[in-house]
Amino acid sequence: MKIGILTSGGDCPGLNAVIRGIVLKGTTTYELEFVGIRDGWRGVVDGDFFPLTRHEVKGLSKVGGTILGTSRTNPYEGPRGGAENVAKTLAKHGIDGIVAIGGEGTLAAADRLSNDGIPVLGVPKTIDNDLRATDYSFGFDTAVNIATDAMDRLRTTGDSHQRCMIAEVMGRHVGWIALHAGMAAGAHVICIPEVPMSIEEICDLVTRASDRGRAPLVVVSEGFKLKGMDQAFSDKGLDAFNRPRLGGISEILAPEIEKRTGIETRSTVLGHIQRGGSPSAFDRVLATRLGLHAADALVDGSWGQMVALRGTDIVRVPFAEALGELNTVPLQRYEEAAALFG
Amino acid sequence: MKIGILTSGGDCPGLNAVIRGIVLKGTTTYELEFVGIRDGWRGVVDGDFFPLTRHEVKGLSKVGGTILGTSRTNPYEGPRGGAENVAKTLAKHGIDGIVAIGGEGTLAAADRLSNDGIPVLGVPKTIDNDLRATDYSFGFDTAVNIATDAMDRLRTTGDSHQRCMIAEVMGRHVGWIALHAGMAAGAHVICIPEVPMSIEEICDLVTRASDRGRAPLVVVSEGFKLKGMDQAFSDKGLDAFNRPRLGGISEILAPEIEKRTGIETRSTVLGHIQRGGSPSAFDRVLATRLGLHAADALVDGSWGQMVALRGTDIVRVPFAEALGELNTVPLQRYEEAAALFG
Amino acid sequence: MKIGILTSGGDCPGLNAVIRGIVLKGTTTYELEFVGIRDGWRGVVDGDFFPLTRHEVKGLSKVGGTILGTSRTNPYEGPRGGAENVAKTLAKHGIDGIVAIGGEGTLAAADRLSNDGIPVLGVPKTIDNDLRATDYSFGFDTAVNIATDAMDRLRTTGDSHQRCMIAEVMGRHVGWIALHAGMAAGAHVICIPEVPMSIEEICDLVTRASDRGRAPLVVVSEGFKLKGMDQAFSDKGLDAFNRPRLGGISEILAPEIEKRTGIETRSTVLGHIQRGGSPSAFDRVLATRLGLHAADALVDGSWGQMVALRGTDIVRVPFAEALGELNTVPLQRYEEAAALFG
Amino acid sequence: MKIGILTSGGDCPGLNAVIRGIVLKGTTTYELEFVGIRDGWRGVVDGDFFPLTRHEVKGLSKVGGTILGTSRTNPYEGPRGGAENVAKTLAKHGIDGIVAIGGEGTLAAADRLSNDGIPVLGVPKTIDNDLRATDYSFGFDTAVNIATDAMDRLRTTGDSHQRCMIAEVMGRHVGWIALHAGMAAGAHVICIPEVPMSIEEICDLVTRASDRGRAPLVVVSEGFKLKGMDQAFSDKGLDAFNRPRLGGISEILAPEIEKRTGIETRSTVLGHIQRGGSPSAFDRVLATRLGLHAADALVDGSWGQMVALRGTDIVRVPFAEALGELNTVPLQRYEEAAALFG
């Protein structure tokens, strides 16, 4: 059996460890043959494949990024896209099935291809931890560690200058990174997309931390919206989504907090450093295990499913179960954390 | 209600985060009063208490060790020990219950005291991850990260000199740290207490890695025993347990591997650095959550139980469930990893 | 003799190690007495002092920030400012001299006070490494390590997406952090204030890196200006200095590079994380040694001077020697680095 | 001109950065041609060469170890050794000169070959910082950072258990790593080969730290000897040098300190982790600059010399100047540090 492997969507620490896990177990235990697919679904559409042997994956568990490259191509778009063309391309290269490592969009495409008869196995990838059907996804722990380390640093400079420090972390639709990094670093305010807050509520928490003699530390997901923010923007004839990409929500918050509380406030947008570099040990183990189990699933012919973490076990779930609704932060988990700064 | 908190047994990154979690939620949400108990059960026996307020726990989530101190004292030993004396001491200081943060031994004592009528709530602590009834315990992730980082370093020096490098990690009775760090760092041999191996089996794996052009990387739990090792020692009139404490199993293995394979071999005993320093983000979050839930359990009067992680939830389990058998590495988990180097 | 210690200006990893070094040697070797001055020159002006003993400085070598607090107050401003008032305040509290730990502005004030008869000793502090008369200043090595680590992370995500990644680092007037982090991380373009470049020159280097199959990595000092940038801004009726504070030069460069080269480009402004957190070992040693030698200089009455690093020695230099001109990157050092990407 | 590059002796973080610096500048600025020599002088003797182009050195500044491999072969030994044979081998492969990156032994061989007419340029490499004629050598800063980080960890576990913790670091003949890591981590005792101490002196410092409420932290170079230790060993008919290799001096000290002071004492031998892994930014910059200047020296024909750091400059010095005496820790530097714990 000859299997193609692709990584698609934003990159994520642990992708290479998954690839290594699949190839090592697939070749040594099951005598499968593998090809790498370049740049996600683009490589499928373009027939851009290369041999992937044990030699290519050595030492990869600690290497960030993906040796396969990635893109945001949709396999149903373009003249060579669509299930029929994909089936032809795979047949032409003698490829019997695909492992697609990716997030919501990638898995939705995989689901559709699968329903259209292409053998696809999924491995969930989301640095934001926004996929249902898996307790955690690799990359998330690394991102939380990087954000926590950054916030530890911001705290000392905040303390020295008696400033309010804001860290803006990843999370367009869900607040897991902010929630975990905020708990880990001891933030005094955690702002996540799932829980809108008003500027008054935020300033109240900032002031209370300051009154206790602390330099207020705020963590905010990039996708957080102030209560009434859309209204305020449209009142001014502005579009909140038209704000400069990197000049994120933290840069809207900082001057507002400073103005209202009188506490000097500085913001830092952590940005791309959260998704790069060597994965944490947790992510390397999780990614490797997902890869090993993906190899098992390949020989079992578990097409149309993805491997996932449940408790300490790796299980298989149908694509449909992972898709649709996002894995948002439950209110109860937010309130649990809020007890620390409430 | 006035509650005493103690930490007992070997220290572990995350202890301070638990303490902080209990005190923050206990004081702000529930208006509980807390005292710190110095040096584990010793402080209970000696009545060595001090007030523990929000002020004392500020900034603690990132601080390694325990501000309460720790010891290996058994509360049933000595002239002031025993449930009756403990009850009197607590009554004298107006203490209504105890939170005991500790491992197997600590929780066994807590269970016995609980059965003897002392209100005790448990929080599981084991860097080795050897407690049942919790998916993971805090400290373990930090230890795995430190061991993985050390093994990443050993690999580069092994590669430069074409040497076999051995890392000896913690784990007297269970091999979780070796298993996870070995998977994360891409070890070619993983030796754990649960799976005895002969020196021939180890050397075979070492040689195969070397034949593939790799510098063999071996991780061994301190509690690993070679097949037939006890016999070999007793034949020489030696006791394997009498070997120098820090000159551990890796120092027995290194010269044997070098002699049998002809590959220069070096060993490093990671030792105490695995249990010190700032906890990883994962451990800070887990420890904080256990502390927050312990505060809930206190007001619920859930004496005789401990808080624990199951999947992504914090639950309560009776002491009895956590004790007795150790949480060893299942053979299936070992074989999963062995597919990487088999 | 009773000595006041202050830290002034932006905070910097290593400040606490200096304080610890002065107090440990000053109290145990020389029996000096110390007071901490709160928030830089503000504390001098306001007479805001507190006792500083061996106990207060324990464990400080690894702690980021400053336990004394800091501000940007000028001791010659305000109703209680000026040399005469300062002299009175010090006399009132029995303070015989001041150690001022700070940068260009702080040392200029120290020099003026010194000329006006106030006994002041200086310790150079600049994270940007922009002070003459010392080979390196503490904080710089930590900042370079943080920036290098961030760029290592940006490289892996750049490689996965075949993107050009830009890291904006500190350095308003000098490019030392960009130069060193750029060399360390293997940047393909280094943009510093001392060496203006045109957007065409930058794009040429970016394209050449891309043509060699690399994901272009660019590091830019916050104070870098494009050749002709001021002109371009004024042509549009804009002021280059009015660009949003954190939306720095990298956010001007990114879209320009993407537009001109066709290579997707992302920028990250590292910001405040570069100045926070635990100092590197190099900075701890340098800061501690400066502190120890400052204690020697106090008993020698070396007022009007500052301690400084020359080669591997700590020496004393008059304030005047350190002030005036900034320690910019010599063209020859830039060309040395440019050989790596030229 | 065709140049061979070799790395010899123990590996060291930064070797790859030197190689990259030489090759990048040598090929792009000077159009030199390079070959890699495998495993140090062994590759010279055996004629084991391979082409080394810009492609081979990409991304190497952050990679630990050496892509060339290393050995402890002496080029004057064996049937194919000696200057005459080496000259023939180089001529046969058209190699015009050698860059030898190594320590005392390597440079001594380089000096002898150079005197025998072989064109050799040196780059100093010593993790112990024991070479004269260079202010610092690459690898040293990384080792000090690793040792400091380990000691920060040991401190927290020592504090929790009120234990004396001993860290044994590299340094057979000189104490630089112990001195710098000890200052950086705030050790209460620093034991180096240059300054013999008696067990009584050590215990006195340990007790004094303990009396001040601190958990005593001791750092000891592997080459430290107790006053009278050799005598004591020979009295027992033992040879101090016959003690087990990894069971080092710290394992002799720990039980003695515990017995004499009554303070529980634990030792950790850091071992090989100090020389592995990614170099610090300081070491990457230093190593890269040495490589760049080595390329300059090659075109200048500066055979018989080595590049070295003086202050902030890279200079050239004759081999003879670097050899002979070791760069030991001056008594004055030790006393400077001793003021912190005296």
Short mmCIF file of N, CA, C and O in Angstrom, two decimals, chain A residues 38 96 104 161 194 235-236 278 293 296 307 334 337 342:
data_model
loop_
_atom_site.label_atom_id
_atom_site.label_comp_id
_atom_site.label_asym_id
_atom_site.label_seq_id
_atom_site.Cartn_x
_atom_site.Cartn_y
_atom_site.Cartn_z
N ARG A 38 3.64 17.80 -1.36
CA ARG A 38 4.16 19.15 -1.08
C ARG A 38 3.04 20.18 -0.93
O ARG A 38 2.12 20.26 -1.75
N ASP A 96 -2.62 4.94 -2.80
CA ASP A 96 -3.84 4.25 -2.36
C ASP A 96 -4.65 5.02 -1.32
O ASP A 96 -5.80 4.66 -1.04
N GLU A 104 -9.77 22.47 11.07
CA GLU A 104 -11.17 22.53 10.64
C GLU A 104 -11.33 22.48 9.11
O GLU A 104 -12.00 21.59 8.57
N HIS A 161 8.00 49.13 36.61
CA HIS A 161 7.49 50.43 36.20
C HIS A 161 6.09 50.71 36.74
O HIS A 161 5.50 51.73 36.41
N GLU A 194 -15.17 33.95 23.83
CA GLU A 194 -16.41 33.36 24.32
C GLU A 194 -17.10 34.22 25.37
O GLU A 194 -18.29 34.03 25.66
N ASP A 235 -20.52 53.23 14.65
CA ASP A 235 -20.91 54.62 14.91
C ASP A 235 -19.91 55.59 14.31
O ASP A 235 -20.25 56.68 13.86
N LYS A 236 -18.65 55.19 14.33
CA LYS A 236 -17.61 56.05 13.77
C LYS A 236 -17.39 55.80 12.30
O LYS A 236 -16.42 56.25 11.70
N SER A 278 10.74 24.53 18.22
CA SER A 278 10.70 23.15 18.68
C SER A 278 9.49 22.91 19.58
O SER A 278 9.18 23.71 20.44
N HIS A 293 -0.61 5.81 15.77
CA HIS A 293 -1.96 5.25 15.66
C HIS A 293 -2.53 5.47 14.26
O HIS A 293 -3.35 4.67 13.80
N ASP A 296 -1.54 2.52 12.32
CA ASP A 296 -2.46 1.40 12.61
C ASP A 296 -3.77 1.57 11.83
O ASP A 296 -4.28 0.61 11.24
N VAL A 307 -7.70 10.29 13.98
CA VAL A 307 -7.21 9.86 15.29
C VAL A 307 -7.33 11.03 16.25
O VAL A 307 -7.24 12.18 15.84
N TYR A 334 -14.21 29.08 32.28
CA TYR A 334 -13.82 30.48 32.43
C TYR A 334 -14.05 30.94 33.87
O TYR A 334 -13.21 31.63 34.46
N ALA A 337 -11.39 29.84 36.25
CA ALA A 337 -10.20 30.69 36.21
C ALA A 337 -10.46 32.06 36.83
O ALA A 337 -9.59 32.65 37.48
N GLY A 342 -11.08 37.32 40.38
CA GLY A 342 -12.39 37.95 40.57
C GLY A 342 -12.43 38.90 41.75
O GLY A 342 -11.58 38.87 42.60
#
